[in-house]
N, CA, C and O of each residue as an XYZ file, in Angstrom:
316
protein
N      -2.366      0.434     -4.108
C      -2.057      0.911     -5.355
C      -2.813      2.159     -5.467
O      -2.238      3.196     -5.799
N      -4.306      2.119     -5.163
C      -4.923      3.480     -5.351
C      -4.329      4.697     -4.630
O      -4.487      5.852     -5.026
N      -3.525      4.293     -3.370
C      -2.712      5.511     -2.747
C      -1.927      6.263     -3.855
O      -2.082      7.438     -4.189
N      -0.886      5.182     -4.455
C       0.107      5.720     -5.321
C      -0.581      6.375     -6.317
O      -0.248      7.523     -6.610
N      -1.650      5.727     -6.982
C      -1.962      6.600     -8.222
C      -2.909      7.947     -7.849
O      -3.184      8.781     -8.711
N      -3.339      8.043     -6.548
C      -4.043      9.261     -6.044
C      -3.006     10.343     -5.747
O      -3.187     11.512     -6.087
N      -1.796      9.879     -5.034
C      -1.138     10.895     -3.968
C       0.298     10.701     -4.531
O       1.125     11.329     -3.871
N       0.760     10.074     -5.461
C       2.140      9.800     -6.061
C       2.523     10.515     -7.029
O       3.567     10.323     -7.652
N       1.734     11.380     -7.238
C       2.417     12.372     -8.440
C       2.483     12.086     -9.961
O       3.031     12.782    -10.816
N       1.706     10.732    -10.149
C       1.830     10.043    -11.276
C       2.744      9.017    -11.644
O       2.675      8.392    -12.702
N       3.735      8.825    -10.622
C       4.999      8.146    -10.878
C       4.785      7.343     -9.800
O       4.559      7.785     -8.673
N       4.864      5.757    -10.185
C       4.753      4.689     -9.107
C       5.342      3.387     -9.969
O       5.505      3.312    -11.187
N       5.610      2.374     -8.933
C       6.065      1.039     -9.537
C       5.046      0.046     -8.933
O       4.446      0.265     -7.881
N       4.887     -1.184     -9.768
C       3.907     -2.170     -9.455
C       4.766     -3.350     -9.571
O       5.238     -3.441    -10.704
N       5.087     -4.184     -8.858
C       5.710     -5.348     -8.990
C       4.853     -6.532     -8.007
O       4.326     -6.454     -6.898
N       5.024     -7.792     -9.141
C       4.263     -9.147     -8.371
C       5.580    -10.212     -8.518
O       6.503    -10.185     -9.331
N       5.331    -11.057     -7.532
C       6.072    -12.088     -7.213
C       5.424    -13.209     -6.597
O       4.771    -13.117     -5.557
N       5.653    -14.534     -7.403
C       5.120    -15.756     -6.669
C       6.194    -16.536     -5.969
O       7.277    -16.701     -6.529
N       5.938    -17.062     -4.685
C       6.623    -17.727     -3.924
C       6.128    -18.765     -3.456
O       4.899    -18.712     -3.504
N       6.678    -20.083     -2.839
C       6.178    -21.313     -2.624
C       5.152    -20.986     -1.329
O       5.607    -20.875     -0.191
N       3.946    -20.868     -1.579
C       2.913    -20.696     -0.242
C       2.315    -19.394     -0.174
O       1.186    -19.221      0.285
N       3.116    -18.378     -0.664
C       2.666    -17.061     -0.738
C       2.748    -16.228     -2.124
O       3.175    -16.758     -3.150
N       2.417    -15.220     -2.088
C       2.551    -14.177     -3.293
C       3.062    -12.797     -2.806
O       2.850    -12.527     -1.624
N       3.693    -11.918     -3.557
C       4.194    -10.768     -2.899
C       3.848     -9.888     -4.122
O       3.735    -10.209     -5.305
N       3.697     -8.573     -3.450
C       3.258     -7.258     -4.050
C       4.126     -6.162     -3.513
O       4.335     -5.979     -2.314
N       4.634     -5.416     -4.536
C       5.555     -4.495     -3.981
C       4.852     -2.973     -4.844
O       4.523     -2.997     -6.030
N       4.759     -2.001     -4.141
C       4.466     -0.672     -4.763
C       5.244      0.354     -4.301
O       5.381      0.517     -3.089
N       5.778      1.077     -5.110
C       6.734      2.269     -4.734
C       6.139      3.497     -5.298
O       5.724      3.543     -6.456
N       6.095      4.575     -4.408
C       5.671      5.721     -4.902
C       6.421      6.712     -4.314
O       7.072      6.377     -3.323
N       6.512      8.328     -4.845
C       7.326      9.355     -4.456
C       6.439     10.159     -3.299
O       7.072     11.022     -2.691
N       5.154      9.988     -2.955
C       4.626     10.942     -1.709
C       5.316     11.026     -0.686
O       5.854      9.999     -0.273
N       5.469     12.083     -0.095
C       6.066     12.007      1.474
C       5.352     11.631      2.560
O       5.795     11.634      3.709
N       3.906     11.203      2.131
C       2.908     10.750      2.999
C       3.129      9.311      3.341
O       2.990      8.596      2.349
N       3.430      8.667      4.430
C       3.490      7.175      4.850
C       1.960      6.709      4.558
O       0.993      7.443      4.352
N       1.996      5.585      4.589
C       0.581      4.882      4.814
C       0.150      4.930      6.180
O       0.980      4.818      7.082
N      -1.094      5.090      6.421
C      -1.489      5.226      7.651
C      -3.056      5.006      7.619
O      -3.712      5.294      6.618
N      -3.606      4.492      8.738
C      -5.071      3.902      8.969
C      -5.916      5.166      9.205
O      -5.615      5.993     10.065
N      -7.036      5.282      8.364
C      -7.807      6.597      8.454
C      -9.063      5.722      8.772
O      -9.142      4.495      8.829
N      -9.999      6.652      8.959
C     -11.555      6.059      9.241
C     -12.244      6.261      7.829
O     -12.252      7.285      7.146
N     -12.769      5.144      7.587
C     -13.331      5.353      6.195
C     -14.488      6.045      5.810
O     -15.412      5.952      6.617
N     -14.700      6.717      4.795
C     -15.453      7.891      4.513
C     -16.602      7.297      3.591
O     -16.593      7.205      2.363
N     -17.560      6.929      4.454
C     -18.894      6.488      3.690
C     -19.671      7.548      3.026
O     -20.492      7.249      2.159
N     -19.461      8.779      3.384
C     -20.458      9.871      2.889
C     -20.017     10.725      1.882
O     -20.821     11.262      1.121
N     -18.689     10.920      1.796
C     -17.940     11.838      0.579
C     -17.266     10.703     -0.476
O     -17.016     10.984     -1.648
N     -17.045      9.546      0.048
C     -16.299      8.554     -0.803
C     -14.928      8.824     -1.104
O     -14.405      8.546     -2.184
N     -14.285      9.432     -0.026
C     -12.726      9.562     -0.082
C     -11.822      8.582      0.132
O     -10.628      8.747     -0.121
N     -12.299      7.500      0.606
C     -11.459      6.409      0.863
C     -11.275      6.012      2.229
O     -12.255      6.165      2.958
N     -10.335      5.580      2.683
C      -9.961      5.084      4.101
C      -9.876      3.606      4.014
O      -9.455      2.999      4.999
N     -10.250      2.911      2.875
C     -10.290      1.408      3.049
C      -9.349      0.689      3.005
O      -9.136     -0.313      3.689
N      -8.490      1.315      1.905
C      -7.363      0.249      1.392
C      -6.476     -0.166      2.389
O      -6.282     -1.379      2.457
N      -5.763      0.728      3.356
C      -4.762      0.218      4.268
C      -5.169     -0.670      5.221
O      -4.349     -1.501      5.613
N      -6.332     -0.659      5.694
C      -7.066     -1.809      6.325
C      -7.158     -2.690      5.878
O      -7.021     -3.689      6.584
N      -7.448     -2.851      4.417
C      -7.606     -4.249      3.709
C      -6.298     -4.794      3.602
O      -6.248     -6.013      3.768
N      -5.201     -4.196      3.363
C      -3.868     -4.783      3.386
C      -3.421     -5.207      4.359
O      -2.672     -6.179      4.250
N      -3.717     -4.616      5.778
C      -3.320     -4.891      7.013
C      -3.882     -6.475      7.479
O      -3.282     -7.341      8.115
N      -5.511     -6.484      6.798
C      -6.199     -7.765      7.217
C      -5.755     -9.033      6.409
O      -5.801    -10.160      6.901
N      -5.328     -8.776      5.153
C      -5.107     -9.612      4.218
C      -3.644    -10.159      4.290
O      -3.387    -11.330      4.010
N      -2.751     -9.301      4.657
C      -1.268     -9.670      4.460
C      -0.782    -10.447      5.560
O      -1.253    -10.308      6.688
N       0.095    -11.225      5.306
C       1.063    -12.074      6.253
C       2.109    -11.157      6.662
O       2.599    -11.400      7.765
N       2.562    -10.157      6.025
C       3.748     -9.626      6.478
C       3.784     -8.029      5.723
O       3.467     -8.100      4.535
N       4.057     -6.854      6.119
C       4.142     -5.900      5.491
C       5.484     -5.280      5.909
O       5.912     -5.607      7.016
N       6.309     -4.294      5.049
C       7.290     -3.702      5.346
C       7.192     -2.453      4.549
O       7.019     -2.569      3.336
N       7.284     -1.255      5.089
C       7.177      0.094      4.549
C       8.658      0.365      4.625
O       9.390      0.029      5.556
N       9.021      1.033      3.499
C      10.586      1.446      3.635
C      10.396      2.819      2.965
O       9.744      2.980      1.934
N      11.135      3.963      3.766
C      10.937      5.161      3.205
C      12.156      5.397      2.081
O      13.195      4.745      2.185
N      12.012      6.149      1.242
C      12.826      6.146      0.081
C      13.956      7.201      0.425
O      13.625      8.146      1.140
N      15.244      7.120     -0.019
C      16.004      8.249      0.163
C      15.799      9.500     -0.084
O      16.410     10.325      0.597
N      14.976      9.896     -1.017
C      14.604     11.166     -1.400
C      13.089     11.426     -1.162
O      12.454     12.344     -1.680
N      12.674     10.633     -0.436
C      11.147     10.809     -0.085
C      10.341      9.677     -0.516
O      11.104      8.788     -0.896
N       9.304      9.385     -0.603
C       8.433      8.402     -0.749
C       8.683      7.181     -0.122
O       9.498      7.091      0.796
N       7.981      6.141     -0.590
C       8.219      4.879      0.389
C       7.984      3.844     -0.989
O       7.562      4.072     -2.123
N       8.496      2.549     -0.273
C       8.120      1.269     -0.904
C       7.438      0.426     -0.018
O       7.940      0.245      1.091
N       6.209     -0.210     -0.357
C       5.321     -1.091      0.469
C       5.442     -2.453     -0.080
O       4.872     -2.713     -1.140
N       6.272     -3.531      0.671
C       6.188     -4.714      0.422
C       5.277     -5.652      1.126
O       5.297     -5.824      2.345
N       4.428     -6.287      0.246
C       3.364     -7.150      1.208
C       3.325     -8.470      0.590
O       3.209     -8.713     -0.612
N       3.467     -9.508      1.811
C       3.316    -10.853      1.375
C       1.788    -11.214      1.559
O       1.175    -10.770      2.529
N       1.244    -11.938      0.721
C      -0.269    -12.537      0.747
C      -0.167    -13.955      0.777
O       0.703    -14.641      0.239
N      -1.406    -14.431      1.643
C      -1.436    -15.936      1.151
C      -1.741    -16.057     -0.257
O      -1.917    -15.195     -1.119
N      -1.771    -17.805     -0.312
C      -2.122    -18.005     -1.858
C      -3.487    -18.631     -1.479
O      -4.258    -19.010     -2.360
């Protein structure tokens, strides 16, 4: 969600869902940059932690490019 706020140009969507045994989070934003791993920056505080955390915590991740740019990230998390 932080990436959507920082890089999405102020426009984003956030949805939550509960399923038996798991929870879902969907974030959509118009940034042309797809999520990627970065080396976390401990000096300037410019981030790099979020995508690592999502990948460690999630059961399943799907990143879908949007038809006119941007992407939707769907994540299933354990309960």
